[in-house]
Each structure stands twice: as C-alpha cells, then as structure tokens.
Coordinates of C-alpha atoms in Angstrom, one line a residue:
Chain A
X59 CA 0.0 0.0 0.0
X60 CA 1.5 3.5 -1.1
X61 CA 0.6 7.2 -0.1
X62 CA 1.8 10.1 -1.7
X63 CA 5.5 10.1 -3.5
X64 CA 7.6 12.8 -3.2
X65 CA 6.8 14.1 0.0
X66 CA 8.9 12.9 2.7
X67 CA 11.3 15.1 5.1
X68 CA 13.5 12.2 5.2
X69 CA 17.0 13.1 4.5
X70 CA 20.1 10.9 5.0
X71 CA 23.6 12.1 5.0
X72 CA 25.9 9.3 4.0
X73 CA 29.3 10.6 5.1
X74 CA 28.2 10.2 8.7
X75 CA 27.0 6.6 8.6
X76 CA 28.7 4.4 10.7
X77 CA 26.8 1.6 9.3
X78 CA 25.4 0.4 12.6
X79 CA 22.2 -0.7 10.5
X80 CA 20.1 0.4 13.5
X81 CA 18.1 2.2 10.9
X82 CA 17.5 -0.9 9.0
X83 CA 16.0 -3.0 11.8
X84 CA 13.7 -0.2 13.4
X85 CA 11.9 1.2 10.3
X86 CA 8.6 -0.3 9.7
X87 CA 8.7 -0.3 5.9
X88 CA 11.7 -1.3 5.0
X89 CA 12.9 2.0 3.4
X90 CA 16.7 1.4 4.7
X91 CA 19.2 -0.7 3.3
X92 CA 22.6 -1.3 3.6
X93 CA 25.4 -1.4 1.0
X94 CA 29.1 -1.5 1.1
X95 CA 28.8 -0.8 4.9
X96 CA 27.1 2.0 5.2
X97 CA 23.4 2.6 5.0
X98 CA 20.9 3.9 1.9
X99 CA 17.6 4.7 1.3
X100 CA 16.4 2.1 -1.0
X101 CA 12.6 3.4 -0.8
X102 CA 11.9 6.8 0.2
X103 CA 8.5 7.1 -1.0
X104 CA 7.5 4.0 1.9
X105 CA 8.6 6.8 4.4
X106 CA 5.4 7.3 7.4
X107 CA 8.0 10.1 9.1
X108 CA 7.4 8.1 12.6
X109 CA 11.2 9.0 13.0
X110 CA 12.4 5.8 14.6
X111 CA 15.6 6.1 12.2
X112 CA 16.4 9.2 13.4
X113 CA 15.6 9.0 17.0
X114 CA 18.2 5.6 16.8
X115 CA 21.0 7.0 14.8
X116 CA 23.6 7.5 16.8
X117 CA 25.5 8.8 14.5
X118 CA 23.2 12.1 13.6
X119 CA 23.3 11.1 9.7
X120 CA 19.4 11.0 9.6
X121 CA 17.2 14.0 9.6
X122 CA 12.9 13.9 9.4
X123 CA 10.4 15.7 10.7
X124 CA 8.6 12.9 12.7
X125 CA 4.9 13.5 12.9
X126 CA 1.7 11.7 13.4
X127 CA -0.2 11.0 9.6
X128 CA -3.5 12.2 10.9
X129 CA -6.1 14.3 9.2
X130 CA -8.3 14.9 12.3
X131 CA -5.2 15.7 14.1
X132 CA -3.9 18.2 11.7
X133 CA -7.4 20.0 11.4
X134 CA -7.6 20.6 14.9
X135 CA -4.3 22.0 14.8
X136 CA -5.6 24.5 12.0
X137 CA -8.5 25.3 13.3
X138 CA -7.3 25.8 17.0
X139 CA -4.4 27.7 15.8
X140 CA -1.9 25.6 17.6
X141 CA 1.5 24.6 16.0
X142 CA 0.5 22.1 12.9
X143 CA 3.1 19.5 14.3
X144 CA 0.0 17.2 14.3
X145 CA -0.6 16.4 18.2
X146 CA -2.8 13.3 17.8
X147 CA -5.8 13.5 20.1
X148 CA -6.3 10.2 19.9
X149 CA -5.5 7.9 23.3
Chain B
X114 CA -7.9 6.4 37.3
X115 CA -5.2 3.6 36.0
X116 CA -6.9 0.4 36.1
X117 CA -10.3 1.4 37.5
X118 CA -12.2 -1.1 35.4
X119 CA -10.2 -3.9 35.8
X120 CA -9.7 -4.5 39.1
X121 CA -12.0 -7.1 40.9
X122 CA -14.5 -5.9 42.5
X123 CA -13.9 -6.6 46.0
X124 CA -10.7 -4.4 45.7
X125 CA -8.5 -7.3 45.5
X126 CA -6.2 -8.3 42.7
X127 CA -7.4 -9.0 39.1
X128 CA -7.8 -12.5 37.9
X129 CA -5.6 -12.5 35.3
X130 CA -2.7 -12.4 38.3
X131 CA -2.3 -15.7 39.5
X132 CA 0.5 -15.8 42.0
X133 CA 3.7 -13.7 42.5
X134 CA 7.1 -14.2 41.9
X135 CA 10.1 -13.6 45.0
X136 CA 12.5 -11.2 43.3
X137 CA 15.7 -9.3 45.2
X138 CA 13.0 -6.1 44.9
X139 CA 9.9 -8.1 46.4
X140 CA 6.9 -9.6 45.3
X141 CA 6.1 -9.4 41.3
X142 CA 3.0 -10.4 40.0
X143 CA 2.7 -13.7 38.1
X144 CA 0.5 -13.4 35.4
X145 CA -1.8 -15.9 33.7
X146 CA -1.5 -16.1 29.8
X147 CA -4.5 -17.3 28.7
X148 CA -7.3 -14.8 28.0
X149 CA -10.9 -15.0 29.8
X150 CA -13.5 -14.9 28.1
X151 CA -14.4 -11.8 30.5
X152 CA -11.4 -10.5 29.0
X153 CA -12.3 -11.6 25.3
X154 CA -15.5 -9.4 25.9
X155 CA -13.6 -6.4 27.1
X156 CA -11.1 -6.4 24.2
X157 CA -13.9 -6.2 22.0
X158 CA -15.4 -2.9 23.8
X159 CA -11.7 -1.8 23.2
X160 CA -12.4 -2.0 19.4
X161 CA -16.1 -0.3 19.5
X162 CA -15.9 2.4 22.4
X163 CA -14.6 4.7 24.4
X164 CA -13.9 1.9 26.9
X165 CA -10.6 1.9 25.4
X166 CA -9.8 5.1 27.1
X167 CA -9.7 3.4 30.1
X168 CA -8.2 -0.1 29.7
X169 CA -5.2 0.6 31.7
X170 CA -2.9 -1.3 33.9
X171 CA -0.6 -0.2 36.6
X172 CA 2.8 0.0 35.0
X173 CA 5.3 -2.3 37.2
X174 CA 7.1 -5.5 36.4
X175 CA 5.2 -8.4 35.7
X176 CA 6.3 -12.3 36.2
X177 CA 5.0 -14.8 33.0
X178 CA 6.6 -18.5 34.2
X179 CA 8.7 -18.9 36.9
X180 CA 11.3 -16.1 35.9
X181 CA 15.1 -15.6 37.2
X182 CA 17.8 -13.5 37.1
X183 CA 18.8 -15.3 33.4
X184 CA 15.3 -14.7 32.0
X185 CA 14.3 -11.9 29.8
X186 CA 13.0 -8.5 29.9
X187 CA 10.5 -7.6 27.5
X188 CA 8.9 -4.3 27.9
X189 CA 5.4 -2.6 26.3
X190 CA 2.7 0.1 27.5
X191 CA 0.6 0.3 29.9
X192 CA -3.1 -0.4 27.3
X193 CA -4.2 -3.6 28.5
X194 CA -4.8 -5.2 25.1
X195 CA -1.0 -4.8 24.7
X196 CA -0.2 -5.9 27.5
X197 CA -2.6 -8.8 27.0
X198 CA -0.9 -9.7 23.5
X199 CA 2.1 -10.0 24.8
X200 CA 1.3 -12.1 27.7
X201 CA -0.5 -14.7 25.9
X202 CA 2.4 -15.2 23.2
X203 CA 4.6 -15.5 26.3
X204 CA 2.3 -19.3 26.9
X205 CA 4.9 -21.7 28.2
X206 CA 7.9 -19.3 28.5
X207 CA 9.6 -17.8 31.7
X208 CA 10.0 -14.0 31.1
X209 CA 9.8 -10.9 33.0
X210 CA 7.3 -8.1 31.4
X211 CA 8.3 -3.8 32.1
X212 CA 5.2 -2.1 31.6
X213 CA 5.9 1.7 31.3
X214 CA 3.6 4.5 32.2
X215 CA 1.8 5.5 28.9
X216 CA -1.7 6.4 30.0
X217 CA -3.0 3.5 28.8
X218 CA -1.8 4.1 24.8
X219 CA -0.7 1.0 23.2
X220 CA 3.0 1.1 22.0
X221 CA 3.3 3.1 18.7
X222 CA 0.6 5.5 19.6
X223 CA 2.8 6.3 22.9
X224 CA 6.0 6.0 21.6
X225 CA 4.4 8.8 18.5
X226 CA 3.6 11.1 21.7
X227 CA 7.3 10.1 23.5
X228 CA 5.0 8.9 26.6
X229 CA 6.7 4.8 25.3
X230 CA 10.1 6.7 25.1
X231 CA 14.0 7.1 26.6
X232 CA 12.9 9.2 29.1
X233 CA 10.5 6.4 30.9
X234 CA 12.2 3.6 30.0
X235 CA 15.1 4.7 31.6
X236 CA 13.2 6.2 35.1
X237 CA 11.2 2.9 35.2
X238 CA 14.9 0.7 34.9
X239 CA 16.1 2.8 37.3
X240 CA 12.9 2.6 40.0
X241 CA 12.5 -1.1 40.1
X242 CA 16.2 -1.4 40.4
X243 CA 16.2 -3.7 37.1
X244 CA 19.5 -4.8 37.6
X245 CA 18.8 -6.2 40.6
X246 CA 16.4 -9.0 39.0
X247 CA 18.3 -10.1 36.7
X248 CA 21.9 -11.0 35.7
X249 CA 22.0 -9.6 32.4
X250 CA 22.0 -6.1 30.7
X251 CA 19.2 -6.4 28.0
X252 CA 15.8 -5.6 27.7
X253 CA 13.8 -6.5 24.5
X254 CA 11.5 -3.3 23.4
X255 CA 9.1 -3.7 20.6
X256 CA 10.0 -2.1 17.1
X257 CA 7.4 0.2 16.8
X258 CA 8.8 1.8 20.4
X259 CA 11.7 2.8 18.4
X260 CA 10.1 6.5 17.5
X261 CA 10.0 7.0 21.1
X262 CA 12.6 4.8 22.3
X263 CA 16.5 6.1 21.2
X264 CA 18.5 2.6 22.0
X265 CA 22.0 4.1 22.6
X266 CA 20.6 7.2 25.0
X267 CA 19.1 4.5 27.2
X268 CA 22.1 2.2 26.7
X269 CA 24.3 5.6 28.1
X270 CA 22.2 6.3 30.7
X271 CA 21.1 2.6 32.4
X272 CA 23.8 0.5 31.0
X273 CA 20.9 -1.8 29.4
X274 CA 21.4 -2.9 26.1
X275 CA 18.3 -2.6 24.0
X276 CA 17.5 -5.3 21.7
X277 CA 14.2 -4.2 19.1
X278 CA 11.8 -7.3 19.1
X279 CA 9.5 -8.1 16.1
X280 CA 6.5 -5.9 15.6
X281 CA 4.0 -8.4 16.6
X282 CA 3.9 -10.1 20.1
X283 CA 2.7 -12.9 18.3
X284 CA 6.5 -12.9 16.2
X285 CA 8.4 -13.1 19.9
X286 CA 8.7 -16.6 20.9
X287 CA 10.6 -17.5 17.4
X288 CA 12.6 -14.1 17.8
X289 CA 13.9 -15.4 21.3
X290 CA 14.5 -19.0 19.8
X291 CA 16.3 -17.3 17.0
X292 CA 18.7 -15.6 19.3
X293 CA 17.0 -12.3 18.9
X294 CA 16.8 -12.4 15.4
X295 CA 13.9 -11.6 13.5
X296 CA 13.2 -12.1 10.3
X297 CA 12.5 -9.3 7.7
X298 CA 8.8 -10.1 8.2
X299 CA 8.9 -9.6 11.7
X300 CA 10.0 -6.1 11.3
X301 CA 7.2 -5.2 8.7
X302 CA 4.6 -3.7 9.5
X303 CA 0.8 -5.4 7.8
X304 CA -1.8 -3.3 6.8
X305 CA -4.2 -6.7 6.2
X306 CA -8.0 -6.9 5.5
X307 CA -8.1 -7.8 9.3
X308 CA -6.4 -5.1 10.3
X309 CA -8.5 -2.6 8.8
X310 CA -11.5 -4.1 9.8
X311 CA -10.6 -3.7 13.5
X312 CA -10.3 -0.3 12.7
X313 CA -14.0 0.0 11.3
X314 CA -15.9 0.5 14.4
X315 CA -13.7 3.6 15.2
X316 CA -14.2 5.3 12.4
X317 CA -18.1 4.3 12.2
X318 CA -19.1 5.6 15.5
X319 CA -18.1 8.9 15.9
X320 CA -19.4 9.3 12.3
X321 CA -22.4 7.6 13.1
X322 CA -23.2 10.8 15.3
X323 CA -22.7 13.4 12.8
X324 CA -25.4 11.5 10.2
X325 CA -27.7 11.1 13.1
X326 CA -27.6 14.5 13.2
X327 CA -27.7 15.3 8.8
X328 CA -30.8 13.2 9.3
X329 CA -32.4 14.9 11.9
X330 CA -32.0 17.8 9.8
X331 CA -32.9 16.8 6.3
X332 CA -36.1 15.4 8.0
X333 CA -37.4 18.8 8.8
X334 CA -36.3 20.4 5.2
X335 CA -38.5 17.9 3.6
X336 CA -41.1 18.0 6.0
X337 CA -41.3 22.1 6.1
X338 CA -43.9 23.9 3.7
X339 CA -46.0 26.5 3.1
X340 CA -48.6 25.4 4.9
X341 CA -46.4 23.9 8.2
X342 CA -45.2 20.6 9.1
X343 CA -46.2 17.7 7.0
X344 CA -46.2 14.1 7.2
X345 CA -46.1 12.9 3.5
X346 CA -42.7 14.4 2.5
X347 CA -41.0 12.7 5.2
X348 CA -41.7 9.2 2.9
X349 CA -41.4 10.8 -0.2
X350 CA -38.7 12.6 0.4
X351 CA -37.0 13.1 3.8
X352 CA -36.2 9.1 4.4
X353 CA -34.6 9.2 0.6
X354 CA -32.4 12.4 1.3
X355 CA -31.8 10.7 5.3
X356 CA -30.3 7.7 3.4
X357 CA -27.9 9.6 1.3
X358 CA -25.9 10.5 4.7
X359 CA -25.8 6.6 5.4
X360 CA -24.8 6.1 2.0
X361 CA -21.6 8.3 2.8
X362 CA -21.3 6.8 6.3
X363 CA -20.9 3.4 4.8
X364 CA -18.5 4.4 1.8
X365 CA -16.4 6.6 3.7
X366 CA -16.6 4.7 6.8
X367 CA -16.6 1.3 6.0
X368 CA -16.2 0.4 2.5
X369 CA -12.9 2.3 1.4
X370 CA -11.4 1.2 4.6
X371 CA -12.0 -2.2 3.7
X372 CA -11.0 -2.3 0.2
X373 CA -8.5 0.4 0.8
X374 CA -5.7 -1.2 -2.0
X375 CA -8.2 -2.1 -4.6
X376 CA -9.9 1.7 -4.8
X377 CA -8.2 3.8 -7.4
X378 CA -5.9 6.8 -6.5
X379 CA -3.2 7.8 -3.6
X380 CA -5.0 10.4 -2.0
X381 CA -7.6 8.8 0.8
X382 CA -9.6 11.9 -0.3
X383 CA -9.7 10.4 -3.7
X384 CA -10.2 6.9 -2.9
X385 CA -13.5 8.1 -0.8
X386 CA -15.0 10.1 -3.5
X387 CA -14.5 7.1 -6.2
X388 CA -16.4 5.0 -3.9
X389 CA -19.3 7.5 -2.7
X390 CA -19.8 8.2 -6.6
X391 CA -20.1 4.4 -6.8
X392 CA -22.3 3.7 -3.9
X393 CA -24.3 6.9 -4.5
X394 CA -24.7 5.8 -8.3
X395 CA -26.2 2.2 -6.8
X396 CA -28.7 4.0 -4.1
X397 CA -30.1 6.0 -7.1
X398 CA -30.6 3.0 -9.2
X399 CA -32.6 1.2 -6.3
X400 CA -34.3 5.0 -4.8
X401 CA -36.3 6.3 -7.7
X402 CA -37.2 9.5 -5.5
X403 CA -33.5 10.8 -6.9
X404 CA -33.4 10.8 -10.0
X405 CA -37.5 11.8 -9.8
X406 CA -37.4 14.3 -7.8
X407 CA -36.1 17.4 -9.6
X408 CA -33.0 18.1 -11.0
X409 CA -31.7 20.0 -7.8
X410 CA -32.6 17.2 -5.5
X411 CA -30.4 14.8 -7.7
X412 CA -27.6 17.2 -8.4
X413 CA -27.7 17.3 -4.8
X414 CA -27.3 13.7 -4.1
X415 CA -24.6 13.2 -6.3
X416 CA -22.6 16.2 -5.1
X417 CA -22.9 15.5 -1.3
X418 CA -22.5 11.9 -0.8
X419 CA -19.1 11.3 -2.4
X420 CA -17.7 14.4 -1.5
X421 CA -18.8 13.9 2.7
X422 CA -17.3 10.1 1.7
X423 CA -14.5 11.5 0.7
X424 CA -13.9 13.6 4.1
X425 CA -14.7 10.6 6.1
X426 CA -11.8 8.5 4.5
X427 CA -9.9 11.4 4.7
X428 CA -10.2 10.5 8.7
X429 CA -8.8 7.2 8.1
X430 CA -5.5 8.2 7.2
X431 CA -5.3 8.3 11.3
X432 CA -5.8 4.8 11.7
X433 CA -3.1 3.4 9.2
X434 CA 0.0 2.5 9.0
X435 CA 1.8 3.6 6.1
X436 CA 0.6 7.7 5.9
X437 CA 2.9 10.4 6.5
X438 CA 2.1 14.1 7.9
X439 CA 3.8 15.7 5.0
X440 CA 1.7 13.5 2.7
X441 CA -1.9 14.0 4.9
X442 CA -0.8 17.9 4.9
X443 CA -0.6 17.9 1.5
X444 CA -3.6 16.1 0.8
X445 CA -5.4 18.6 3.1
X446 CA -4.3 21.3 1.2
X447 CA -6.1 21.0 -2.1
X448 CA -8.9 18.8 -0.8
X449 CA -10.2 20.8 2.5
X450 CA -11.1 23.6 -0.2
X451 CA -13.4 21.3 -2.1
X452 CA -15.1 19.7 0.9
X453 CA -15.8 23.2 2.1
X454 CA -17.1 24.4 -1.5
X455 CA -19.0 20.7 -1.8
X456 CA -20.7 21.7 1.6
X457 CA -21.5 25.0 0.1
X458 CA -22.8 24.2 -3.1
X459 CA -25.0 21.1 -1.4
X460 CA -27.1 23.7 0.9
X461 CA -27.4 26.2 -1.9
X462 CA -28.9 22.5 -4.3
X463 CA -31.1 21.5 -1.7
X464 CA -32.6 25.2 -1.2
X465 CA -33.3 25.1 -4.3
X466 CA -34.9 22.2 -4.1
X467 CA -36.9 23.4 -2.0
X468 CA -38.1 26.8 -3.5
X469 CA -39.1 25.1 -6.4
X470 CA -40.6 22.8 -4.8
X471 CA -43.0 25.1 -2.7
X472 CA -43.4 27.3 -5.8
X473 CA -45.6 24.3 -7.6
X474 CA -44.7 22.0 -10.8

C-alpha cells in the first residue's frame, strides 16, 4: 500500500554513517538498506516520518520531521491555531 | 484512574494475576497467559468504544513462568490489550514483562507522543532497580517503540542494552529461539484486510453521530412547507435524502477502509470520493425519489454523498500505518477547499430544491 510520493522530510547524510544498520532493523517499511557498509535509502516514498531512524541514529546522519499521519489531528491543529506538528488527540 | 475497570471488584487483585514471583525487589505479580473470556468481551469494547480510554494497567514489572535473574525483559505500554498480546504469546515461556507508564496508549501510539520513550524507560529501569532482578543487561522493546525509544541514549544512561523485538507479540517466541533475530517479516509492519477491519468501528461511530444528526436535519427540510409541518414528505422525500448520509457513512466509513488497496488513487480523499460516486450511483438506481425528484434534489445527491465520503476517509488516514504528515498535509491542502465548497454548493442545491418545490410543478 503507497501514499503520496515525493513528499517525505526524510534526508540521509551518508558521510556520517557508521553503518550500525540500527536504521534498518527499526523502520517499519523497509525503506533502509545497507550497501558496502554504510546505509541507503532504498525506498523513500514508503517513508510514514514516525522518525524511529532518526531518533536511533547514533550517529546524527538522519534527519525527518517525525509527525503523526493524521487528518483529524492536523485540522484541529488549524482550526485551534496551535503549532500544525499534528498532536494526535487520539489515546 | 489507571486500572479502575479492571480491578476485581472486591478491591483485590485481578484475575488475570495468579500468584507472584520472589525477586531481590519483592513480590512481582505472576500473570496468567490465557485470556478469559471476560477478558475476550472487554477487548472487543476496546475495538467499539470509548472503553478503550480506560483499559489501563498499573505500569510495574510483571512475572509470566517462573522467571530468574537469566530470564528476559520484554517491555510494552501500559493499554491492557498490549499488554494482553504479549502475555498470551509469552504461553509456556519464563520471562519478566516492564510495563511503562503510557496512560493506557498501546505502543506506537505512545511512543508517537514520546510517553513509550528514553525518558520512561530509563526512570522505570532505574525505579525497580532492574538490575537487581536479573543478571544480564538487555531488555527487549518492541520495534514500533523505536520512534519514542533512542536505543544508545538509554544504553548511556542505564547501562541496558536494548534489543528491538518483532513488531507483533505474536512474532516473539521465534525471535527469542532465533537468538534475537527476527526475520524481515517480523520487522514489517501489515496493513491486512483484518487489520483494517478492526479499525472500522472507530471510524463508524463517531461518524455515526454526525449522520444522526444530517438526518435529523434533512427530515425537517423535507417535512417544512407553506402550509407547516407535514407528514407525507417525510416518505417521499425526507427518508430518501436521510439515506444519502448513510450512503456516505458506509462508503467513507466502512467500505474504502476495507478495500482500501483495490480503490483507485493515492490520495484517501480520492479513494473516498470514487467509492461514494459508486455507492451513490447504486442507491439512485434502487431509490427512484432521486433521480424523480427534480433536477436539484439529484444534483444534490450526487454532489454531497461522495464528497462527505470522501472527508470521512480522509479520517482514516489516522488509523493506518503507512501515511505520512507531510503526505496528509498535502492532501489537506487542495482537498479541504473542495469539501468546504461541496458543503456549500449542497445547501445552496437543496434550497433550491426546495423553493421550487414550494413554488408548484
């Protein structure tokens, strides 16, 4: 199943991957993989931006703007004027 | 508030505890792995109702087996039906179970909000002196804690290793046998027919309020007239136009949920209107009243049902696995303008409708 393409904030910067493959074992949908060592993005447009990659790279080489893929979250944000990060009112 | 409904009523312990377990910290509750069928019932008001909210256990350390210092830790949230999963796929195994302080939020919800997180899973390692129960320096935390749960800052800071189990409780027995290896299929996460069906109720009843309400109101339009209230419309008229807003419930609620891969288009928004055309397309073959009616009274069906389908799918990005916020805010951004205008130009249609209709054939 695919959503939009080309929309991610996912960014990966290759010159500080230690290839720990940390990144490959915690993202859902497989969009890591590794090669020659150090890690790629083999599927970018799989991305959800829950930001398990970045929050487990020790290495600072990944970069998204987690947030939670919710419409009703981010029109309450609008229409209470908070910050759109998309706080899910969900429990 | 944690664990009001669950515990027995006499004040005692729940049932599903069934002895406890010496540890170098005291008593830890042995639980049972099996599910009641008191417990069966439960999980299903979990999947239809608010009583979700408050299916919460106290988060501590649990025994499953007769655990010791060798055995492992595997941690998850404090939502009972978590909780539950992983007990049961713990059957015949000797383990210790962290459950952290989430409010009651199952794992990836909670570790979204950072409540499953470093932060906790570090202070709750800490206050039941961990290390003093077992031998080892390893605790096994679900994959989809890893957005709340940053491996090497708890590593730095408690001197556990973490080790990130398969997504499904289900997957964790063979994980363990494997020597904490799981399989690319483990770490993936489905998005299944089932799946999405659980979801259904959630999306149906808080929607189900909203067309309780559209009928309420399209009942009077059709019943209003020159001459006051009056009954006959309500058949004619009302009950057909009522039906159009259960038309949308069930296309936007249920059935683009359920064949979510198989409807055309990316965009949920998209997805919902293709089926509410469909489904609105059907009703008007089998409810002569719309196309016989008047050419605003059909215009109207045919412009609000898909389009308040397609803003109830729209809601079901929530409840998936696989949508982004980047892609949902981009989706909002050229589709919240047409619902807005499809709500606009439906009131003016059915006004119209209505003046010529009071005016006279």
């Amino acid at each position: 199943m695919r959503y939009l393409s080309g929309v991610t904030t996912l960014r990966l910067e290759p010159g500080r991957c230690t290839g720990c493959g940390r990144c490959v074992e915690v993202c859902p949908h497989g969009v890591f993989a590794m090669e020659d060592g150090r890690a790629r993005i083999a599927d970018r447009d799989a991305c959800m931006e829950c930001g398990a990659c970045r929050n487990n790279c020790a290495a600072n080489a990944i970069e998204v703007q987690p947030g939670v893929g919710c419409a009703m979250a981010l029109v309450s944000a609008i229409v209470a004027r908070r910050s759109s990060r998309g706080e899910c009112r969900c429990r | 508030m944690v664990g009001q409904d669950i515990r027995a009523a006499d004040g005692g312990a729940p049932p599903w505890i069934v002895g406890s377990s010496d540890t170098p910290v005291g008593a830890v509750p042995r639980v049972a792995t099996a599910w009641s069928w008191r417990e069966r019932v439960e999980h299903f008001r979990c999947r239809v109702g608010s009583f979700r909210n408050r299916y919460a256990i106290e988060p501590r350390l649990y025994a499953v087996g007769r655990p010791g210092p060798r055995s492992e830790v595997l941690v998850t949230a404090s939502y009972k039906l978590s909780f539950d999963h992983v007990r049961r796929a713990l059957e015949g195994l000797d383990a210790w179970i962290l459950v952290l302080d989430t409010q009651g939020v199952n794992v990836w919800c909670a570790a979204g909000k950072g409540t499953f997180g470093t932060e906790e899973l570090a202070r709750q390692i800490e206050a039941i002196a961990l290390a003093r129960v077992v031998a080892h320096r390893r605790v096994i935390v679900p994959q989809l804690g890893a957005p709340g749960v940053s491996a090497h800052e708890v590593q730095r800071r408690t001197r556990f290793r973490i080790h990130f189990g398969p997504v499904r409780a289900a997957d964790v027995p063979a994980y363990l046998r494997d020597g904490f290896e799981a399989t690319p299929e483990m770490r993936r996460v489905r998005f299944g027919v089932r799946e999405r069906a659980a979801l259904v109720p959630m999306e149906l009843v808080p929607a189900m309020k909203v067309v309780a309400a559209y009928a309420a109101f399209v009942l009077l339009v059709a019943a209003i007239g020159p001459g006051g209230l009056r009954i006959e419309p309500l058949w004619s008229v009302g009950i057909p136009l009522a039906g159009l807003g259960v038309v949308a419930l069930i296309s936007g609620a249920v059935a683009m949920p359920l064949l979510l891969p198989f409807v055309p288009g990316r965009a949920f928004s998209i997805k919902g209107w293709v089926v509410g055309l469909a489904l609105t397309a059907t009703y008007a073959a089998l409810v002569p009243a719309i196309h016989g009616t008047g050419w605003a009274f059909a215009a109207f069906a045919y412009v609000f049902a898909p389009a308040a389908s397609s803003y109830l799918a729209l809601q079901f990005t929530g409840s998936t696995t696989f949508t982004s916020m980047s892609g949902v805010r981009k989706e909002l951004f050229y589709s919240l303008p047409i619902h807005l205008a499809a709500a606009t130009i439906s009131i003016v249609l059915l006004a119209a409708y209505k003046v010529i209709a009071w005016r006279g054939p």
